Amino acid sequence: MERILSNRPALDPQELIDGGAGGEEEAGDGLEEDGEDVQDGYSEGTGECPYPAETEVKLEYPTVPIPIPVKVTVGNNSTSVRSHNTNHSAGNLSARAPKRARKRRANFPMEKLMEQFLEQSAQAEDNFYRMEEQRLQAEDHRREAEHARELHMLQMLGQMFSSISSARPSSAAAPSKPPTRPPVISSTSPSCTRGPAAHLRRPSPQTDCFTQQSQPLGTDPKALVFDRYYSLGSTSHRGMDEDILSLVKSTVPPLTSKKHKGQDGRIGIIGGCREYTGAPYFAAISALKVGADLSHVFCTKDAATVIKSYSPELIVHPVLDSPNAVEEIEKWLPRLHGLVVGPGLGREDLLLKTAKEVIEKSKARDIPIVIDADGLWLVTQQPSVIQGYQKGILTPNFMEFTRLYEALHHEPMDSSDYQRSVLQLSVAMGNLTLVLKGEQDLITDGNKVYSCSLEGSGRRCGGQGDLLSGSMGVLAHWAHAASTAGMIRSMNPSVVAAFGACSLTRQCNSQAFQRHGRSTTTTDMIQEIGSAFKKLFES
Ligand SMILES: NC(=O)C1=CN([C@@H]2O[C@H](COP(=O)(O)OP(=O)(O)OC[C@H]3O[C@@H](n4cnc5c(N)ncnc54)[C@H](OP(=O)(O)O)[C@@H]3O)[C@@H](O)[C@H]2O)[C@@H](O)CC1
Ligand SMILES: Nc1ncnc2c1ncn2[C@@H]1O[C@H](COP(=O)(O)OP(=O)(O)OP(=O)(O)O)[C@@H](O)[C@H]1O
């Protein structure tokens, strides 16, 4: 009722006063004619609306009785006129009409006012019910639509489940295409014959512990593809995640008070020129944050001061563009456990020539080498510089991968099948470990393809690849050391390191994004290395 009343047209009190005044005027006329006081109509009235006999007004009363309190002000006097029950009033009105004809004439304006008011009230109620009906209809439509959507989703789910259950037997029957099968990682398998130095040899199907996936390339390259979907967030893959994670964990050297500075890793970065000072810094500081004890940057003279100013923790050698650059760097090689070539190196011939010679000398010393960025430009020009080196890892982004693939295969790669392409390129590079970075990082040593798709974020700021290569430099050293010690037998240590670094980079990205959102930068990711590492490899 409150809502009905609130819907009624606003009555201007001034109108009522004016109406009352008009009534008085007319009543005055009536008094002259009838000799009766206007006020009598009210004082004698019973509270019902008086009705003019000569005016035919048809009132449609609402079915629900509506008590309508109306306060009418006439002059200085306030008179309450109450319509208790409109039905009741109607009956009274008709019964009393002849008796009160004269008075009604006198009260005509007030009656008209009341009549209008009642009409408006009835109309307001009608409007209310009409709107309420419309609202209920709209609500019904909404419920129907919701129900239909739920049904549709249930149907889709049903279809998905039925297709999954029907696909299972056929994929099991087709070993040449095993993308959903978990990897067999077993340190006790007798077929796994990788010894401490086995990764230095080109793996053969006979010696590889993943023999059930290994087939000669050429028959059906897809048959070699082992697609491992790595997602920590998904419970369905948790068991598989732990297989590789536990391998990475096993390579992490324990923190003890028995070691001296440098024993957990001395990493060298070959890169840093006038244009690019950030990239070598990111790589070098990431290596430190992952757990290397010392991080050396070999850069050009004009980049050195800049890089040093970023961090006092880095050892910076301004030698890359000096005439005896190779000799200067070679002096340090016996002390280095891992090398990262390329971040911010630039593409000047002289610098690329120095990088090439340093790679050759590092190979001779059996140092794990990660090649990224402009180092990959060099490999594209001269693949033999790293071809077949089992402690080498290439980390191309899509663009770098495309260049490299075309340089090796003399034809564009099949962009509909990256797993096949990455596998082919690795084989062409002598089973070199390769990481094709992207939405999923595809990792292979030419035997199978591992996919690291741990959730990162949608943020693609520059330098994430440098964090990856720097941390990979350390993990590669640890993995090869663990392999030499006989702690990793079931997998290529380069692949283990690559997988660990990809997971770490993505975890850093995810954590930094949670804190900084759109404004996440590589510096923010680097700050997450400690906790991301702990979460992945120390819990
Ligand atoms: N703060 C610093 O100091 C940093 C320095 N850095 C250093 O910069 C040097 C040059 O490295 P780089 O990657 O920019 O050169 P390069 O490979 O020629 O790519 C150029 C073009 O390739 C494309 N493109 C790239 N990725 C792609 C993808 N995934 N998918 C598809 N396309 C892709 C893209 O083309 P666009 O979109 O512009 O057409 C892009 O512009 C190197 O030394 C590196 O270490 C960086 O580390 C960053 C932080
Ligand atoms: N589309 C993507 N979705 C999710 N993560 C990605 C995506 N692309 C790259 N990454 C992550 O970023 C890492 C670095 O890849 P990116 O393609 O940025 O390398 P890059 O271009 O060499 O980097 P840099 O800017 O250092 O040169 C990858 O290892 C992966 O973890």
PDB file of C-alpha atoms in Angstrom, residues 89-99 104:
ATOM      1  CA  SER A  89     -18.463   5.182   0.842  1.00  0.00           C
ATOM      2  CA  ALA A  90     -19.945   4.375  -2.522  1.00  0.00           C
ATOM      3  CA  GLY A  91     -22.889   2.673  -0.865  1.00  0.00           C
ATOM      4  CA  ASN A  92     -23.418   5.568   1.457  1.00  0.00           C
ATOM      5  CA  LEU A  93     -23.100   8.031  -1.329  1.00  0.00           C
ATOM      6  CA  SER A  94     -25.839   6.489  -3.409  1.00  0.00           C
ATOM      7  CA  ALA A  95     -28.085   6.124  -0.386  1.00  0.00           C
ATOM      8  CA  ARG A  96     -27.674   9.700   0.747  1.00  0.00           C
ATOM      9  CA  ALA A  97     -27.498  11.461  -2.581  1.00  0.00           C
ATOM     10  CA  PRO A  98     -31.064  12.869  -2.741  1.00  0.00           C
ATOM     11  CA  LYS A  99     -31.005  14.117   0.865  1.00  0.00           C
ATOM     12  CA  ARG A 104     -23.265  18.867  -2.402  1.00  0.00           C
TER      13      ARG A 104
END
